[in-house]
């Protein structure tokens, strides 16, 4: 038996044929839930059921790791999100540690990837033998290489604050710092984080100039590094700020009282694609603008939804062309291979998201619309929005969620696949979607000629999972529309017809591909 340090929850291995289904319990009872050890030599039906339970637990965690970010959602607070995630991370880490580490190879979001790395490093003593620690170390290093640097520096800060300074942690931090492509840029852009990371591992940068910049800034009159010297000169020379990263230059521009429009126009060559997108509305009058042709699909959908409806109509050809190009890039070799596809897309009021995730669920649905159009056989795609609208560029969050009626309309088209993108709150009338899917699967299509998958962009903190429509329909969490094809693949394990061994084999393949791609 292992006791979770952060939640105070007793967590044990799930028994053969015995499970406390905490998703159907009130919050306090869920957190008291415990599992007795599996008896040695469990076999037969009990063992098979135990494996299905394990597979379901792991998929529940994967759904959370894909969708949840610890931020406020439409129906749950940030505190509830964080508590729910905290419990799930500890539960899976204690009971299925190898799978917990393998989740780093999946398309989980950055927030949960950083949490997994932190928990693995905090609990290095639970990793087992040298081989297990080595496997975890490779996954951690590979995932850190993909995370945004600011998030990695924040993670290192959390480890330092928690006093996690074992040999493996120091080696991983040193290796990541040594692999940074431009240490001078990091020293300017992430100075506090970089400085704290080096202090945590008792090290210094290999470049003496960067070391002096961080720890002895008054030692040098000037720097050979253009970035470091530009930072020095920007304190008194206005032109030098345009040689710095955008986020650093903004502070100097405010200090020198440079007009915003002039600053944005001159700093444009130094901006990243995301920075260009965020400031596009401000710089457009001066002739600059975001390059929509290279934007990721979900990010582009968020940009489109932020535009006034009049501008969307005015720029219809440009926006549609950019969205379809992004969808074709995301579809890759699968374009046109999915046969007849019908999509049920949620644009109800709850798709407006929250103040910190504004219109995110609707943006995912819009991105999925264009991606499914690319994946379907030419001329066979049908899109059904819950509002009844037919113009994807003009969708807006409004009204109830009549999923059941739209699913009926979708099934009537005789599709090979039905993909539902919704938060799962079927309320017009309540429960109709689940009943339609139950009858369809049990009575009208028991041979499963039509594949039905539900993709949910919203984590339900109360249920420790994304909300499901029916037991017979696999549900997967989704955060970015670009991940749709991979999530439909993993959703097959949620149907309850495959066990833990098949899921582990799938995860092993994903880990192998992940490490090969990074290495």
Coordinates of C-alpha atoms in Angstrom, one line a residue:
X1 CA 0.0 0.0 0.0
X2 CA 1.3 3.4 -0.9
X3 CA 0.0 6.7 0.6
X4 CA -0.2 9.7 -1.7
X5 CA 1.8 12.5 -0.3
X6 CA -0.1 15.4 -1.8
X7 CA -3.7 14.3 -1.5
X8 CA -3.5 12.2 1.6
X9 CA -5.4 9.4 -0.3
X10 CA -4.8 5.7 0.2
X11 CA -4.1 4.2 -3.2
X12 CA -3.7 0.5 -3.8
X13 CA -3.5 -1.8 -6.8
X14 CA -7.0 -2.6 -8.3
X15 CA -8.2 -6.0 -7.4
X16 CA -9.4 -8.7 -9.9
X17 CA -13.1 -8.2 -10.4
X18 CA -13.3 -5.5 -7.7
X19 CA -13.4 -1.8 -8.3
X20 CA -14.6 1.3 -6.5
X21 CA -16.1 3.3 -9.4
X22 CA -15.3 6.8 -8.0
X23 CA -16.8 8.5 -11.1
X24 CA -20.3 7.7 -9.7
X25 CA -19.5 8.8 -6.2
X26 CA -19.7 12.3 -4.5
X27 CA -16.3 14.1 -4.3
X28 CA -15.6 13.3 -0.7
X29 CA -16.3 9.6 -1.2
X30 CA -14.1 9.5 -4.3
X31 CA -11.2 10.8 -2.3
X32 CA -11.7 8.1 0.4
X33 CA -11.8 5.4 -2.2
X34 CA -9.2 2.6 -1.8
X35 CA -8.4 -0.6 -3.6
X36 CA -7.2 -3.9 -2.0
X37 CA -4.2 -5.7 -3.5
X38 CA -4.8 -8.2 -6.2
X39 CA -4.4 -11.8 -4.9
X40 CA -1.4 -13.6 -6.2
X41 CA -2.2 -15.8 -9.1
X42 CA -5.4 -14.1 -10.2
X43 CA -6.6 -15.6 -13.4
X44 CA -9.6 -16.3 -15.6
X45 CA -12.6 -13.9 -15.6
X46 CA -11.3 -12.0 -12.6
X47 CA -8.0 -11.3 -14.2
X48 CA -9.7 -10.3 -17.5
X49 CA -12.0 -7.9 -15.6
X50 CA -9.0 -6.5 -13.7
X51 CA -7.2 -5.8 -16.9
X52 CA -10.2 -4.0 -18.4
X53 CA -10.4 -1.9 -15.2
X54 CA -6.8 -1.0 -15.5
X55 CA -7.2 -0.1 -19.2
X56 CA -10.2 2.1 -18.3
X57 CA -8.3 3.8 -15.5
X58 CA -5.3 4.6 -17.8
X59 CA -7.6 5.9 -20.5
X60 CA -9.4 8.1 -18.0
X61 CA -6.1 9.6 -17.1
X62 CA -5.1 10.1 -20.8
X63 CA -8.3 11.9 -21.4
X64 CA -7.6 14.2 -18.5
X65 CA -4.0 14.8 -19.6
X66 CA -5.1 15.8 -23.1
X67 CA -7.9 18.2 -22.1
X68 CA -7.4 19.5 -18.6
X69 CA -5.1 22.5 -17.9
X70 CA -6.0 23.3 -14.3
X71 CA -7.9 26.4 -15.6
X72 CA -11.5 27.5 -15.2
X73 CA -13.9 25.8 -17.5
X74 CA -17.5 26.7 -18.4
X75 CA -19.0 24.5 -15.6
X76 CA -16.1 24.1 -13.1
X77 CA -13.7 26.4 -11.3
X78 CA -9.9 26.4 -11.5
X79 CA -9.6 25.0 -8.0
X80 CA -11.8 22.0 -8.8
X81 CA -9.8 21.4 -11.9
X82 CA -6.5 21.4 -10.0
X83 CA -7.8 19.2 -7.2
X84 CA -9.2 16.7 -9.7
X85 CA -6.0 16.6 -11.7
X86 CA -3.9 16.3 -8.6
X87 CA -5.8 13.2 -7.5
X88 CA -5.6 11.5 -10.9
X89 CA -1.9 12.1 -11.3
X90 CA -1.2 10.6 -7.9
X91 CA -3.5 7.7 -8.5
X92 CA -2.0 6.7 -11.8
X93 CA 1.6 7.3 -10.7
X94 CA 1.2 5.1 -7.7
X95 CA -0.7 2.3 -9.4
X96 CA 0.6 2.3 -13.0
X97 CA 4.0 4.1 -12.9
X98 CA 5.4 2.7 -16.2
X99 CA 2.2 3.8 -18.0
X100 CA 2.3 7.1 -16.2
X101 CA 5.8 7.8 -17.6
X102 CA 4.7 6.4 -21.1
X103 CA 2.0 9.1 -21.2
X104 CA 4.8 11.5 -22.0
X105 CA 4.9 10.0 -25.5
X106 CA 1.2 10.7 -26.2
X107 CA -0.4 13.9 -27.4
X108 CA -1.0 15.3 -23.9
X109 CA -0.9 19.0 -23.3
X110 CA 2.1 20.9 -21.9
X111 CA 0.6 21.4 -18.5
X112 CA 0.2 17.7 -17.8
X113 CA 3.5 16.8 -19.4
X114 CA 5.2 19.2 -17.0
X115 CA 3.2 17.7 -14.0
X116 CA 4.2 14.2 -15.0
X117 CA 7.9 15.1 -15.2
X118 CA 7.7 16.9 -11.9
X119 CA 6.0 13.9 -10.2
X120 CA 8.5 11.4 -11.6
X121 CA 11.5 13.4 -10.4
X122 CA 9.9 14.1 -7.0
X123 CA 9.4 10.3 -6.5
X124 CA 12.6 8.9 -8.0
X125 CA 12.7 6.3 -5.2
X126 CA 9.5 4.7 -6.5
X127 CA 10.9 4.1 -10.0
X128 CA 12.3 0.6 -9.3
X129 CA 15.5 -0.7 -10.8
X130 CA 18.1 1.0 -12.9
X131 CA 16.4 0.0 -16.2
X132 CA 13.1 1.6 -15.1
X133 CA 14.9 4.8 -14.1
X134 CA 16.8 4.8 -17.4
X135 CA 13.6 4.5 -19.4
X136 CA 12.0 7.3 -17.4
X137 CA 15.0 9.5 -17.9
X138 CA 14.9 9.0 -21.7
X139 CA 11.2 9.9 -21.8
X140 CA 11.7 12.9 -19.5
X141 CA 14.6 14.3 -21.6
X142 CA 12.7 13.7 -24.8
X143 CA 9.6 15.5 -23.6
X144 CA 11.5 18.4 -22.1
X145 CA 13.1 19.0 -25.5
X146 CA 9.5 19.5 -26.9
X147 CA 8.2 21.8 -24.1
X148 CA 8.3 25.6 -24.4
X149 CA 11.4 26.9 -22.6
X150 CA 9.4 29.1 -20.3
X151 CA 7.4 26.1 -19.1
X152 CA 10.6 24.1 -18.5
X153 CA 12.2 26.9 -16.5
X154 CA 9.0 27.2 -14.4
X155 CA 9.2 23.4 -13.9
X156 CA 12.8 23.6 -12.7
X157 CA 11.7 26.4 -10.4
X158 CA 9.0 24.2 -8.9
X159 CA 11.6 21.4 -8.3
X160 CA 14.0 23.8 -6.6
X161 CA 11.2 25.1 -4.4
X162 CA 10.3 21.6 -3.4
X163 CA 13.9 20.7 -2.6
X164 CA 14.2 18.0 -5.3
X165 CA 17.9 17.9 -6.0
X166 CA 18.8 14.2 -6.5
X167 CA 21.5 13.1 -8.9
X168 CA 19.1 12.2 -11.7
X169 CA 17.3 15.6 -11.5
X170 CA 20.6 17.5 -11.6
X171 CA 21.7 15.4 -14.6
X172 CA 18.5 16.1 -16.5
X173 CA 18.6 19.8 -15.8
X174 CA 22.2 20.1 -16.8
X175 CA 21.6 18.1 -20.0
X176 CA 18.7 20.3 -21.0
X177 CA 20.6 23.5 -20.3
X178 CA 23.6 22.3 -22.3
X179 CA 21.3 21.5 -25.3
X180 CA 19.8 25.0 -25.5
X181 CA 20.5 26.2 -29.1
X182 CA 21.1 29.8 -28.1
X183 CA 22.1 30.3 -24.4
X184 CA 22.5 34.0 -24.8
X185 CA 18.9 34.3 -26.0
X186 CA 17.7 32.3 -23.0
X187 CA 19.8 34.5 -20.7
X188 CA 18.1 37.6 -22.0
X189 CA 14.6 36.2 -22.4
X190 CA 14.3 33.9 -19.4
X191 CA 17.0 35.4 -17.1
X192 CA 15.5 34.6 -13.7
X193 CA 14.6 31.0 -14.7
X194 CA 17.9 30.3 -16.2
X195 CA 19.8 31.8 -13.3
X196 CA 17.8 29.8 -10.8
X197 CA 18.3 26.6 -12.8
X198 CA 22.1 26.9 -12.8
X199 CA 22.1 27.6 -9.1
X200 CA 19.9 24.6 -8.4
X201 CA 22.4 22.2 -10.1
X202 CA 25.4 24.1 -8.8
X203 CA 26.6 24.9 -12.3
X204 CA 27.5 27.8 -14.7
X205 CA 27.0 28.2 -18.4
X206 CA 29.8 26.9 -20.6
X207 CA 30.0 30.3 -22.3
X208 CA 31.9 32.7 -19.9
X209 CA 30.0 35.7 -21.3
X210 CA 26.6 34.2 -20.5
X211 CA 27.9 33.3 -17.1
X212 CA 29.0 36.8 -16.4
X213 CA 25.7 38.2 -17.7
X214 CA 23.7 36.1 -15.3
X215 CA 25.9 36.1 -12.2
X216 CA 28.3 39.1 -12.5
X217 CA 26.6 41.7 -14.8
X218 CA 29.0 44.5 -13.9
X219 CA 32.1 42.6 -14.8
X220 CA 32.1 43.4 -18.5
X221 CA 31.9 46.8 -20.2
X222 CA 30.6 45.1 -23.4
X223 CA 29.8 41.7 -24.8
X224 CA 30.9 39.9 -28.0
X225 CA 27.5 38.3 -28.2
X226 CA 25.2 40.5 -30.2
X227 CA 22.1 39.6 -28.1
X228 CA 23.8 40.2 -24.7
X229 CA 25.3 43.5 -25.9
X230 CA 22.0 44.6 -27.4
X231 CA 20.4 44.1 -24.0
X232 CA 23.2 46.2 -22.4
X233 CA 22.8 49.0 -25.0
X234 CA 19.0 49.0 -24.9
X235 CA 19.1 50.6 -21.5
X236 CA 20.2 53.9 -23.0
X237 CA 20.1 53.4 -26.8
X238 CA 16.6 53.2 -28.3
X239 CA 17.6 51.5 -31.6
X240 CA 19.2 48.5 -29.7
X241 CA 15.8 47.3 -28.5
X242 CA 14.9 46.2 -32.0
X243 CA 17.7 43.6 -31.8
X244 CA 16.1 41.9 -28.8
X245 CA 13.3 39.3 -28.5
X246 CA 9.8 40.9 -28.7
X247 CA 8.9 40.2 -25.1
X248 CA 12.1 41.8 -23.8
X249 CA 12.0 44.7 -26.2
X250 CA 8.4 45.6 -25.1
X251 CA 9.7 46.6 -21.7
X252 CA 12.4 48.8 -23.1
X253 CA 10.0 50.3 -25.5
X254 CA 7.7 51.3 -22.6
X255 CA 10.8 52.7 -20.8
X256 CA 11.8 54.8 -23.8
X257 CA 8.1 55.8 -24.4
X258 CA 8.2 54.5 -28.0
X259 CA 4.7 54.8 -29.7
X260 CA 3.1 51.4 -29.8
X261 CA 2.4 51.4 -33.6
X262 CA 5.9 52.4 -34.4
X263 CA 7.4 49.8 -32.1
X264 CA 5.2 47.0 -33.5
X265 CA 6.1 47.9 -37.1
X266 CA 9.8 47.9 -36.4
X267 CA 10.0 44.9 -34.2
X268 CA 7.9 42.7 -36.6
X269 CA 11.0 40.8 -38.0
X270 CA 11.9 39.7 -34.5
X271 CA 8.4 38.4 -33.6
X272 CA 7.5 34.7 -33.5
X273 CA 4.4 33.4 -35.4
X274 CA 2.4 33.4 -32.3
X275 CA 3.4 36.9 -31.3
X276 CA 2.5 38.0 -34.9
X277 CA -0.9 36.4 -34.5
X278 CA -1.6 38.0 -31.1
X279 CA -0.6 41.5 -32.3
X280 CA -2.1 41.2 -35.8
X281 CA -5.1 43.4 -34.9
X282 CA -2.8 46.2 -33.7
X283 CA -0.2 46.1 -36.6
X284 CA -2.7 45.6 -39.4
X285 CA -3.2 49.4 -40.0
X286 CA 0.5 49.8 -40.6
X287 CA 0.5 47.1 -43.3
X288 CA 1.9 44.2 -41.4
X289 CA -0.1 41.1 -40.5
X290 CA 0.0 37.5 -39.4
X291 CA 0.9 34.9 -41.9
X292 CA -2.2 32.7 -41.7
X293 CA -0.8 30.1 -44.1
X294 CA 1.6 28.7 -41.5
X295 CA -0.6 28.8 -38.5
X296 CA -1.6 25.5 -36.7
X297 CA -5.2 24.6 -37.3
X298 CA -6.6 25.2 -33.8
X299 CA -4.7 28.4 -33.3
X300 CA -6.0 29.6 -36.6
X301 CA -9.6 28.7 -35.6
X302 CA -9.2 30.7 -32.4
X303 CA -8.0 33.7 -34.5
X304 CA -11.0 33.4 -36.9
X305 CA -13.5 33.3 -34.0
X306 CA -12.0 36.4 -32.5
X307 CA -12.8 38.4 -35.6
X308 CA -16.0 40.3 -35.8
X309 CA -18.6 38.6 -38.1
X310 CA -18.4 41.4 -40.6
X311 CA -14.7 41.0 -41.0
X312 CA -15.1 37.2 -41.3
X313 CA -17.5 37.7 -44.2
X314 CA -15.2 40.3 -45.8
X315 CA -12.2 38.0 -45.6
X316 CA -14.1 34.7 -46.3
X317 CA -12.0 33.5 -49.2
X318 CA -8.7 34.2 -47.3
X319 CA -9.8 32.6 -44.0
X320 CA -11.4 29.6 -45.7
X321 CA -8.3 29.0 -47.8
X322 CA -6.0 29.2 -44.7
X323 CA -8.2 26.9 -42.7
X324 CA -8.3 24.3 -45.4
X325 CA -4.6 24.5 -46.0
X326 CA -4.0 23.9 -42.2
X327 CA -6.4 21.0 -42.3
X328 CA -4.7 19.4 -45.2
X329 CA -1.3 19.7 -43.4
X330 CA -2.9 18.1 -40.3
X331 CA -4.5 15.3 -42.3
X332 CA -1.3 14.3 -44.0
X333 CA -1.4 10.9 -45.7
X334 CA -4.8 10.2 -44.3
X335 CA -6.5 12.8 -46.5
X336 CA -9.5 11.4 -48.3
X337 CA -9.2 8.0 -46.7
X338 CA -12.0 8.0 -44.1
X339 CA -14.9 7.3 -46.5
X340 CA -18.3 9.0 -45.8
X341 CA -18.0 11.1 -42.7
X342 CA -20.8 12.9 -40.8
X343 CA -19.8 15.3 -38.0
X344 CA -22.0 16.6 -35.2
X345 CA -20.4 19.8 -34.0
X346 CA -21.3 21.6 -30.8
X347 CA -21.7 25.4 -31.0
X348 CA -24.1 25.7 -28.0
X349 CA -23.6 28.5 -25.4
X350 CA -21.3 26.3 -23.3
X351 CA -18.8 26.2 -26.2
X352 CA -17.9 29.8 -25.3
X353 CA -15.5 28.3 -22.7
X354 CA -14.4 30.5 -19.8
X355 CA -12.6 33.8 -19.3
X356 CA -9.2 32.1 -19.5
X357 CA -10.1 29.7 -22.3
X358 CA -12.3 31.9 -24.4
X359 CA -14.1 30.1 -27.2
X360 CA -11.7 27.2 -27.0
X361 CA -14.3 24.4 -27.3
X362 CA -15.9 26.1 -30.3
X363 CA -12.4 26.6 -31.9
X364 CA -11.7 22.9 -31.5
X365 CA -15.1 22.1 -33.2
X366 CA -14.3 24.5 -36.0
X367 CA -10.9 23.0 -36.5
X368 CA -12.3 19.5 -36.5
X369 CA -14.9 20.5 -39.1
X370 CA -12.2 21.5 -41.6
X371 CA -10.0 18.5 -40.7
X372 CA -12.9 16.0 -41.1
X373 CA -13.7 17.6 -44.5
X374 CA -10.1 16.8 -45.5
X375 CA -10.1 13.3 -44.1
X376 CA -13.5 12.3 -45.7
X377 CA -13.7 11.0 -49.3
X378 CA -14.2 14.0 -51.7
X379 CA -17.8 15.2 -51.7
X380 CA -19.0 12.8 -48.9
X381 CA -18.6 15.0 -45.8
X382 CA -21.7 16.2 -43.9
X383 CA -21.4 18.8 -41.1
X384 CA -24.2 19.2 -38.6
X385 CA -23.9 22.1 -36.1
X386 CA -26.1 21.9 -33.0
X387 CA -27.5 25.4 -33.7
X388 CA -28.6 24.3 -37.2
X389 CA -26.3 26.7 -38.9
X390 CA -24.5 25.9 -42.1
X391 CA -21.8 28.5 -42.4
X392 CA -18.8 27.5 -40.4
X393 CA -17.1 30.9 -40.6
X394 CA -20.0 32.5 -38.8
X395 CA -20.5 30.1 -35.9
X396 CA -20.9 31.6 -32.5
X397 CA -21.7 30.1 -29.1
X398 CA -25.5 30.2 -28.5
X399 CA -28.5 28.2 -27.5
X400 CA -28.9 24.7 -26.0
X401 CA -27.3 21.4 -27.0
X402 CA -29.7 19.2 -29.0
X403 CA -27.1 16.5 -29.7
X404 CA -29.7 13.7 -30.0
X405 CA -31.5 15.3 -32.8
X406 CA -28.3 16.1 -34.7
X407 CA -27.0 12.5 -34.2
X408 CA -30.2 11.2 -35.7
X409 CA -29.7 13.5 -38.7
X410 CA -26.1 12.3 -39.0
X411 CA -27.0 8.6 -39.0
X412 CA -29.6 9.1 -41.6
X413 CA -26.9 10.1 -44.1
X414 CA -25.6 6.5 -44.1
X415 CA -22.0 7.4 -43.1
X416 CA -19.0 5.1 -42.5
X417 CA -18.0 7.3 -39.6
X418 CA -19.8 9.6 -37.2
X419 CA -17.6 12.0 -35.2
X420 CA -19.2 14.0 -32.4
X421 CA -17.3 17.0 -31.1
X422 CA -19.0 18.2 -27.9
X423 CA -18.6 18.8 -24.2
X424 CA -21.3 16.0 -23.8
X425 CA -23.9 18.1 -22.0
X426 CA -26.9 16.9 -24.0
X427 CA -29.9 18.9 -22.8
X428 CA -32.4 19.4 -25.5
X429 CA -34.0 17.1 -24.5
X430 CA -31.7 15.7 -21.8
X431 CA -30.4 12.2 -22.4
X432 CA -31.7 11.8 -26.0
X433 CA -28.2 11.4 -27.5
X434 CA -27.3 8.5 -25.2
X435 CA -30.6 6.8 -25.9
X436 CA -30.2 7.2 -29.7
X437 CA -26.7 5.8 -29.6
X438 CA -27.8 2.9 -27.4
X439 CA -30.6 1.9 -29.7
X440 CA -28.5 2.4 -32.8
X441 CA -25.7 0.2 -31.5
X442 CA -27.8 -2.5 -29.9
X443 CA -30.7 -2.8 -32.4
X444 CA -29.9 -1.2 -35.7
X445 CA -26.2 -1.6 -36.1
X446 CA -24.9 -4.4 -33.8
X447 CA -22.3 -5.3 -36.5
X448 CA -20.8 -1.9 -36.1
X449 CA -20.8 -1.0 -39.8
X450 CA -20.8 2.6 -38.8
X451 CA -18.0 3.8 -36.5
X452 CA -19.1 6.4 -33.9
X453 CA -16.6 8.3 -31.8
X454 CA -17.2 11.2 -29.4
X455 CA -14.4 13.7 -28.9
X456 CA -14.7 16.0 -25.9
X457 CA -12.7 19.2 -25.6
X458 CA -13.7 19.9 -21.9
X459 CA -12.5 18.1 -18.8
X460 CA -15.2 17.4 -16.2
X461 CA -13.5 17.9 -12.8
X462 CA -16.4 16.3 -10.9
X463 CA -16.3 13.2 -13.0
X464 CA -12.5 12.9 -13.2
X465 CA -12.9 12.4 -17.0
X466 CA -14.4 14.0 -20.0
X467 CA -18.2 13.7 -20.0
X468 CA -19.5 10.7 -22.0
X469 CA -22.7 10.3 -24.1
X470 CA -23.2 6.5 -24.0
X471 CA -21.3 3.4 -22.7
X472 CA -21.4 1.9 -26.2
X473 CA -19.6 4.9 -27.8
X474 CA -15.9 5.5 -27.2
X475 CA -15.0 8.9 -25.9
X476 CA -11.6 10.6 -26.0
X477 CA -10.5 14.0 -24.8
X478 CA -9.2 16.5 -27.4
X479 CA -7.5 19.8 -26.9
X480 CA -6.2 20.5 -30.4
X481 CA -8.1 19.6 -33.6
X482 CA -4.8 18.5 -35.2
X483 CA -4.7 15.5 -32.9
X484 CA -8.1 14.2 -34.1
X485 CA -6.8 11.2 -36.1
X486 CA -4.5 9.9 -33.3
X487 CA -7.3 10.3 -30.7
X488 CA -9.8 8.4 -32.8
X489 CA -7.2 5.6 -32.9
X490 CA -6.7 5.5 -29.1
X491 CA -10.5 5.8 -28.5
X492 CA -10.9 2.2 -29.7
X493 CA -9.5 1.1 -26.3
X494 CA -12.4 3.0 -24.5
X495 CA -15.0 0.6 -26.0
X496 CA -14.2 -2.0 -23.3
X497 CA -13.4 -4.8 -25.8
X498 CA -9.6 -4.6 -25.4
X499 CA -7.6 -5.1 -22.2
X500 CA -4.6 -3.7 -20.5
X501 CA -2.1 -5.8 -22.5
X502 CA -3.3 -4.3 -25.8
X503 CA -3.2 -0.8 -24.4
X504 CA 0.4 -1.4 -23.0
X505 CA 1.5 -2.7 -26.4
X506 CA 0.0 0.5 -28.1
X507 CA 1.8 2.7 -25.5
X508 CA 5.1 0.8 -26.1
X509 CA 4.8 1.5 -29.8
X510 CA 4.1 5.2 -29.2
X511 CA 7.1 5.4 -26.8
X512 CA 9.4 3.8 -29.4
X513 CA 8.2 6.2 -32.2
X514 CA 8.4 9.1 -29.8
X515 CA 12.0 8.4 -28.7
X516 CA 13.1 7.7 -32.3
X517 CA 11.6 10.9 -33.5
X518 CA 13.2 13.0 -30.9
X519 CA 16.5 11.2 -31.0

